[in-house]
Coordinates of C-alpha atoms and ligand atoms in Angstrom, one line a residue:
M12 CA 308.0 -46.1 -26.4
G13 CA 307.0 -49.8 -27.0
D14 CA 306.0 -49.8 -23.4
N15 CA 302.4 -50.8 -24.1
K16 CA 303.1 -53.7 -26.5
R17 CA 303.0 -57.2 -25.1
P18 CA 306.4 -58.7 -25.6
E19 CA 306.3 -61.2 -28.4
T20 CA 308.3 -63.7 -26.4
M21 CA 305.7 -63.6 -23.6
E22 CA 304.1 -67.1 -23.2
R23 CA 300.4 -67.3 -22.8
I24 CA 299.5 -68.0 -19.1
T25 CA 297.4 -71.1 -19.2
T26 CA 298.5 -73.3 -16.3
P27 CA 299.0 -72.8 -12.5
E28 CA 302.8 -73.3 -13.1
L29 CA 303.0 -70.5 -15.6
A30 CA 300.8 -68.3 -13.3
S31 CA 303.1 -68.9 -10.5
T32 CA 306.2 -67.9 -12.6
F33 CA 304.3 -64.8 -13.6
I34 CA 303.5 -64.0 -10.0
D35 CA 307.1 -64.4 -8.8
E36 CA 308.4 -62.2 -11.6
Q37 CA 305.7 -59.5 -10.9
I38 CA 306.5 -59.6 -7.1
Q39 CA 310.1 -58.8 -7.9
A40 CA 309.2 -56.1 -10.5
L41 CA 306.7 -54.5 -8.1
Q42 CA 309.1 -54.4 -5.2
A43 CA 311.7 -52.9 -7.5
Q44 CA 309.3 -50.3 -8.8
V45 CA 307.7 -49.3 -5.5
G46 CA 310.6 -49.6 -3.0
D47 CA 309.3 -48.6 0.4
K48 CA 306.6 -46.2 -0.9
K49 CA 302.8 -46.5 -0.6
V50 CA 300.5 -47.6 -3.4
L51 CA 296.8 -46.7 -3.7
L52 CA 294.3 -49.0 -5.4
A53 CA 290.5 -48.6 -6.0
L54 CA 289.4 -52.2 -5.2
S55 CA 286.0 -52.8 -6.7
G56 CA 285.9 -56.6 -6.1
G57 CA 285.9 -57.2 -9.8
V58 CA 288.4 -59.7 -11.2
D59 CA 291.0 -57.3 -12.4
S60 CA 291.3 -55.1 -9.4
S61 CA 291.1 -58.1 -7.1
V62 CA 294.0 -59.8 -8.8
V63 CA 296.0 -56.6 -8.7
A64 CA 295.3 -56.3 -5.0
A65 CA 296.3 -59.9 -4.2
L66 CA 299.5 -59.5 -6.2
L67 CA 300.4 -56.3 -4.5
I68 CA 299.6 -57.7 -1.0
K69 CA 302.1 -60.5 -1.7
A70 CA 304.7 -58.0 -3.0
I71 CA 304.4 -55.1 -0.6
G72 CA 301.9 -56.0 2.1
K73 CA 300.7 -53.0 4.1
Q74 CA 302.3 -50.5 1.8
L75 CA 299.3 -51.1 -0.4
V76 CA 296.2 -49.1 0.6
C77 CA 293.0 -50.5 -1.0
V78 CA 289.9 -48.3 -1.1
H79 CA 286.6 -50.0 -1.6
V80 CA 283.9 -47.5 -2.5
N81 CA 280.4 -48.8 -2.0
H82 CA 278.3 -46.6 -4.3
G83 CA 275.1 -48.3 -3.1
L84 CA 274.7 -50.0 -6.5
L85 CA 276.7 -53.2 -5.8
R86 CA 275.2 -56.6 -5.8
K87 CA 274.0 -58.2 -2.6
G88 CA 277.0 -59.5 -0.6
E89 CA 279.7 -57.8 -2.6
P90 CA 281.1 -55.3 -0.1
E91 CA 281.0 -58.0 2.6
Q92 CA 283.0 -60.4 0.3
V93 CA 285.6 -57.7 -0.4
I94 CA 286.0 -57.1 3.3
S95 CA 286.2 -60.7 4.2
V96 CA 288.6 -61.7 1.5
F97 CA 291.0 -58.8 1.6
R98 CA 290.8 -57.5 5.2
D99 CA 290.0 -60.6 7.1
K100 CA 291.8 -63.3 5.1
M101 CA 294.7 -61.4 3.4
D102 CA 295.2 -58.9 6.1
A103 CA 295.1 -56.0 3.6
N104 CA 295.2 -52.4 4.5
L105 CA 291.6 -51.8 3.3
I106 CA 289.6 -48.6 3.6
Y107 CA 285.9 -49.3 3.2
V108 CA 283.7 -46.3 2.3
D109 CA 280.0 -46.6 2.4
A110 CA 279.0 -43.7 0.1
T111 CA 275.5 -45.0 -0.7
D112 CA 273.6 -42.0 0.6
R113 CA 275.8 -39.6 -1.2
F114 CA 275.4 -41.4 -4.5
L115 CA 271.6 -41.8 -4.2
E116 CA 271.1 -38.2 -3.3
K117 CA 273.0 -37.1 -6.4
L118 CA 271.1 -39.5 -8.5
A119 CA 267.6 -38.7 -7.1
G120 CA 265.2 -37.8 -9.9
V121 CA 267.8 -38.3 -12.7
T122 CA 266.3 -40.3 -15.6
D123 CA 268.7 -39.8 -18.5
P124 CA 271.0 -42.8 -18.7
E125 CA 274.1 -40.9 -19.8
R126 CA 273.7 -38.4 -17.0
K127 CA 273.3 -41.2 -14.5
R128 CA 276.5 -42.7 -15.7
K129 CA 278.3 -39.4 -15.6
I130 CA 277.1 -38.7 -12.0
I131 CA 278.2 -42.1 -10.8
G132 CA 281.6 -41.8 -12.5
K133 CA 282.3 -38.3 -11.2
E134 CA 281.1 -39.1 -7.7
F135 CA 283.2 -42.2 -7.6
I136 CA 286.3 -40.2 -8.5
D137 CA 285.5 -37.5 -5.9
V138 CA 285.0 -40.1 -3.1
F139 CA 288.2 -41.8 -4.1
A140 CA 290.2 -38.6 -4.4
E141 CA 289.0 -37.5 -0.9
E142 CA 290.2 -40.8 0.5
A143 CA 293.5 -40.4 -1.3
A144 CA 293.9 -37.0 0.2
K145 CA 293.6 -38.4 3.7
Q146 CA 296.6 -40.7 3.1
D147 CA 300.2 -39.6 3.6
G148 CA 303.1 -40.7 1.4
I149 CA 301.2 -42.2 -1.5
E150 CA 303.4 -42.2 -4.6
F151 CA 301.8 -44.8 -6.8
L152 CA 298.4 -45.6 -8.1
A153 CA 297.7 -49.3 -9.0
Q154 CA 295.2 -50.1 -11.7
G155 CA 293.7 -53.3 -13.1
T156 CA 294.3 -52.3 -16.7
I157 CA 294.5 -55.5 -18.9
Y158 CA 295.7 -55.9 -22.5
P159 CA 292.4 -55.5 -24.2
D160 CA 292.0 -52.1 -22.5
I161 CA 295.3 -51.0 -24.1
L162 CA 294.4 -52.4 -27.5
E163 CA 291.1 -50.6 -27.2
S164 CA 289.3 -53.6 -28.5
G165 CA 287.8 -54.2 -25.1
P166 CA 284.1 -53.6 -25.7
V167 CA 283.5 -53.2 -22.0
K168 CA 286.0 -50.7 -20.5
S169 CA 286.9 -48.8 -23.6
H170 CA 283.7 -47.1 -24.3
H171 CA 281.9 -46.7 -21.1
N172 CA 283.7 -47.5 -18.0
V173 CA 283.0 -45.2 -15.1
G174 CA 286.2 -46.2 -13.4
G175 CA 288.7 -43.9 -15.1
L176 CA 290.6 -42.8 -12.2
P177 CA 291.9 -39.3 -11.4
E178 CA 294.8 -38.6 -13.6
D179 CA 295.3 -35.3 -11.8
L180 CA 296.2 -37.2 -8.7
N181 CA 299.7 -37.2 -10.1
F182 CA 300.8 -40.7 -9.1
E183 CA 303.0 -43.0 -11.0
L184 CA 300.9 -45.9 -12.4
V185 CA 301.4 -49.5 -11.3
E186 CA 299.8 -51.8 -13.8
P187 CA 301.0 -55.4 -13.4
L188 CA 298.3 -57.0 -15.6
K189 CA 298.6 -54.7 -18.5
F190 CA 299.9 -57.4 -20.9
L191 CA 297.4 -60.1 -19.8
F192 CA 294.2 -61.2 -21.5
K193 CA 291.1 -61.9 -19.3
D194 CA 291.6 -65.7 -19.3
E195 CA 295.2 -65.2 -18.1
V196 CA 294.1 -62.9 -15.3
R197 CA 291.7 -65.6 -14.1
V198 CA 294.5 -68.2 -14.1
V199 CA 296.6 -65.8 -12.1
G200 CA 293.7 -65.1 -9.7
D201 CA 293.3 -68.8 -9.1
A202 CA 296.9 -69.2 -8.4
L203 CA 296.8 -66.4 -5.9
G204 CA 294.1 -68.2 -4.0
L205 CA 291.2 -65.8 -4.7
P206 CA 287.8 -67.4 -4.3
E207 CA 286.4 -69.0 -7.4
N208 CA 283.3 -66.9 -7.5
M209 CA 285.5 -63.8 -7.5
V210 CA 287.8 -65.1 -10.2
Y211 CA 285.1 -66.5 -12.6
R212 CA 282.5 -63.9 -12.0
Q213 CA 280.3 -62.6 -14.8
P214 CA 281.0 -59.0 -16.1
F215 CA 279.4 -56.3 -14.0
P216 CA 279.2 -52.7 -15.2
G217 CA 280.9 -49.9 -13.3
P218 CA 277.6 -48.1 -12.8
G219 CA 276.4 -51.3 -11.2
L220 CA 272.7 -51.9 -10.5
G221 CA 272.1 -48.3 -11.5
V222 CA 271.7 -49.3 -15.2
R223 CA 269.3 -52.1 -14.2
C224 CA 267.0 -49.7 -12.4
P225 CA 266.0 -47.8 -15.5
G226 CA 264.8 -44.2 -15.1
A227 CA 265.2 -42.4 -11.7
I228 CA 266.7 -44.6 -9.1
T229 CA 264.7 -45.0 -5.9
R230 CA 265.8 -47.0 -2.9
D231 CA 262.9 -49.4 -2.9
R232 CA 263.2 -50.2 -6.6
L233 CA 266.9 -50.6 -6.3
E234 CA 266.4 -53.0 -3.4
A235 CA 264.0 -55.0 -5.7
V236 CA 266.7 -55.2 -8.3
R237 CA 269.3 -56.3 -5.7
E238 CA 267.1 -58.9 -4.1
S239 CA 265.9 -60.4 -7.4
D240 CA 269.5 -60.5 -8.8
A241 CA 270.6 -62.4 -5.7
I242 CA 267.8 -65.0 -6.2
L243 CA 268.7 -65.3 -9.9
R244 CA 272.4 -65.8 -9.1
E245 CA 271.6 -68.3 -6.4
E246 CA 269.4 -70.3 -8.7
F247 CA 272.0 -70.2 -11.5
A248 CA 274.6 -71.5 -9.1
R249 CA 272.4 -74.2 -7.8
N250 CA 271.6 -75.4 -11.3
G251 CA 275.1 -75.5 -12.6
L252 CA 274.7 -72.4 -14.8
E253 CA 277.2 -70.2 -13.0
G254 CA 280.3 -69.8 -15.2
E255 CA 278.3 -71.3 -18.1
V256 CA 276.3 -68.3 -19.1
W257 CA 278.2 -65.1 -19.9
Q258 CA 275.9 -62.7 -18.1
Y259 CA 272.6 -62.9 -16.3
F260 CA 270.7 -60.4 -14.2
T261 CA 267.4 -58.8 -13.5
V262 CA 266.0 -55.4 -14.3
V263 CA 263.1 -53.7 -12.6
P264 CA 261.5 -51.0 -14.9
D265 CA 259.8 -48.0 -13.6
F266 CA 256.2 -48.9 -14.1
K267 CA 253.6 -50.8 -12.2
S268 CA 250.9 -53.2 -13.2
T269 CA 247.9 -54.7 -11.5
G270 CA 248.0 -58.1 -9.8
V271 CA 246.4 -60.1 -7.0
R272 CA 248.1 -61.1 -3.8
D273 CA 246.3 -62.7 -0.8
D274 CA 242.9 -62.1 -2.5
K275 CA 243.6 -58.4 -2.7
R276 CA 244.5 -56.2 -5.7
S277 CA 248.2 -55.4 -5.9
F278 CA 249.9 -52.7 -7.9
E279 CA 253.6 -53.5 -8.3
W280 CA 256.6 -53.6 -10.6
P281 CA 257.5 -56.3 -13.0
C282 CA 261.0 -57.9 -12.9
I283 CA 262.7 -58.8 -16.1
I284 CA 265.2 -61.7 -16.4
R285 CA 268.0 -61.4 -18.9
A286 CA 270.5 -64.1 -19.6
V287 CA 272.9 -63.8 -22.6
N288 CA 275.9 -65.4 -24.2
T289 CA 278.5 -63.6 -26.2
K290 CA 282.2 -63.8 -27.1
D291 CA 283.0 -60.1 -27.2
A292 CA 279.9 -58.3 -26.0
M293 CA 279.4 -56.7 -29.4
T294 CA 276.6 -59.2 -30.2
A295 CA 274.8 -61.6 -27.9
T296 CA 272.4 -64.5 -28.1
I297 CA 269.8 -65.6 -25.5
E298 CA 270.5 -68.4 -23.2
Q299 CA 267.6 -70.9 -23.4
L300 CA 266.8 -71.4 -19.8
P301 CA 264.8 -74.5 -18.8
Y302 CA 261.1 -73.7 -18.5
E303 CA 260.8 -75.3 -15.0
L304 CA 263.7 -73.2 -13.8
L305 CA 262.1 -70.0 -15.1
E306 CA 258.9 -71.0 -13.3
H307 CA 260.7 -71.7 -10.1
I308 CA 262.6 -68.4 -10.2
T309 CA 259.3 -66.6 -11.0
E310 CA 257.7 -68.2 -8.0
R311 CA 260.6 -67.1 -5.7
I312 CA 261.0 -63.6 -7.0
T313 CA 257.2 -62.8 -6.8
H314 CA 257.0 -64.2 -3.3
E315 CA 260.4 -63.1 -1.8
V316 CA 261.0 -59.7 -3.3
P317 CA 258.8 -56.9 -2.0
G318 CA 257.1 -54.8 -4.7
I319 CA 257.3 -57.4 -7.6
N320 CA 254.1 -59.1 -8.9
R321 CA 255.2 -60.3 -12.3
V322 CA 258.4 -61.8 -13.9
L323 CA 259.2 -61.5 -17.6
Y324 CA 261.9 -63.2 -19.6
D325 CA 263.7 -61.0 -22.2
L326 CA 264.1 -62.9 -25.5
T327 CA 265.9 -60.1 -27.3
P328 CA 269.4 -60.7 -28.8
K329 CA 272.0 -58.0 -29.3
P330 CA 271.2 -56.4 -31.7
T331 CA 268.5 -55.2 -31.4
G332 CA 268.8 -54.9 -27.6
T333 CA 272.0 -54.0 -25.9
I334 CA 273.0 -56.4 -23.0
E335 CA 272.2 -53.8 -20.4
Y336 CA 269.0 -51.7 -20.3
E337 CA 270.7 -48.3 -20.1
Ligands
LIG411 P1 275.9 -53.3 -23.7 O1 274.8 -53.0 -22.7 O2 276.6 -52.1 -24.3 O3 277.1 -54.0 -22.7 O4 275.5 -54.3 -24.7 C1 278.2 -54.7 -23.2 C2 279.0 -55.1 -22.0 O5 279.5 -54.0 -21.3 C3 279.0 -54.0 -20.0 N1 278.8 -52.6 -19.6 C4 279.6 -51.8 -18.9 N2 280.8 -52.1 -18.3 N3 280.9 -49.9 -17.5 C5 281.4 -51.1 -17.6 O6 282.4 -51.4 -17.0 C6 279.7 -49.5 -18.0 O7 279.2 -48.4 -17.9 C7 279.0 -50.6 -18.8 N4 277.9 -50.6 -19.5 C8 277.7 -51.8 -20.0 C9 277.8 -54.8 -20.0 O8 277.5 -55.3 -18.7 C10 278.1 -55.9 -21.0 O9 278.9 -56.9 -20.4

């Protein structure tokens, strides 16, 4: 069909001017494809789906129905940012579903990483399909497919994304980014006026904080992951490391150790910091964080995050470790 091959004449989008030409062409193409019909989009708040949403809002406005499913495993502030950027600023037709309880109930007691991933993936599709069924007149499904996904060289989505959307929903696909590489998507996102921290954000796995809460997920340990991650991100931003380091996050493993707090014995979890650099996520090296910064982050996490009495720094490259813990 040749439909999935990037045209050889297509210029690499490296400047705001080239992005704006791409945007104008896509708006016309999208209007021609969709007409006056409605389009559904699962909007995670990641770069790709956010850029697709912003493009479609420009092209077809309220004919786009965005569904943001909060599976309870998002980072601190993420659902709020999706709502404020898309509903408040861009006036999008956005359905927000807080499905936290439903996901955590299904995940309760489940320790096997692959089962956790499958449950999250299946539940996501179920929630999304339920929302889709409530909508009248949807004929298209928009997706943030990018060229590496099609080439199957994408280390991230190709082998373990949870977000494979329901093919049985029987919609025609709308994939405006399918010939773009990630750096081009970011240039387009910038040109569309999306916030910088959305456009240049680090990769975040579909199963979210679920893979950083190894073993059976509990609400309190999940909160410890979320809060420590927020502190780490805040400190990276404050110290000019945001956008410089490929991926950085915290993990709270499922064991406790003895400590002291306020002259009393404590028995709490450790929190592991991981910060890695890579080009393609197949191998990764460790970011050498300044010692003073590590000490400062340790001080903050042990004092601000309930349930954490130690902070550890993971020095393991990939291989032998993977980037994530599950
Ligand atoms: P690993 O842990 O395999 O991760 O070294 C490589 C890259 O893939 C991301 N990752 C995922 N992304 N769904 C995703 O969309 C997933 O299930 C998933 N698991 C890992 C990981 O964050 C890293 O960037």
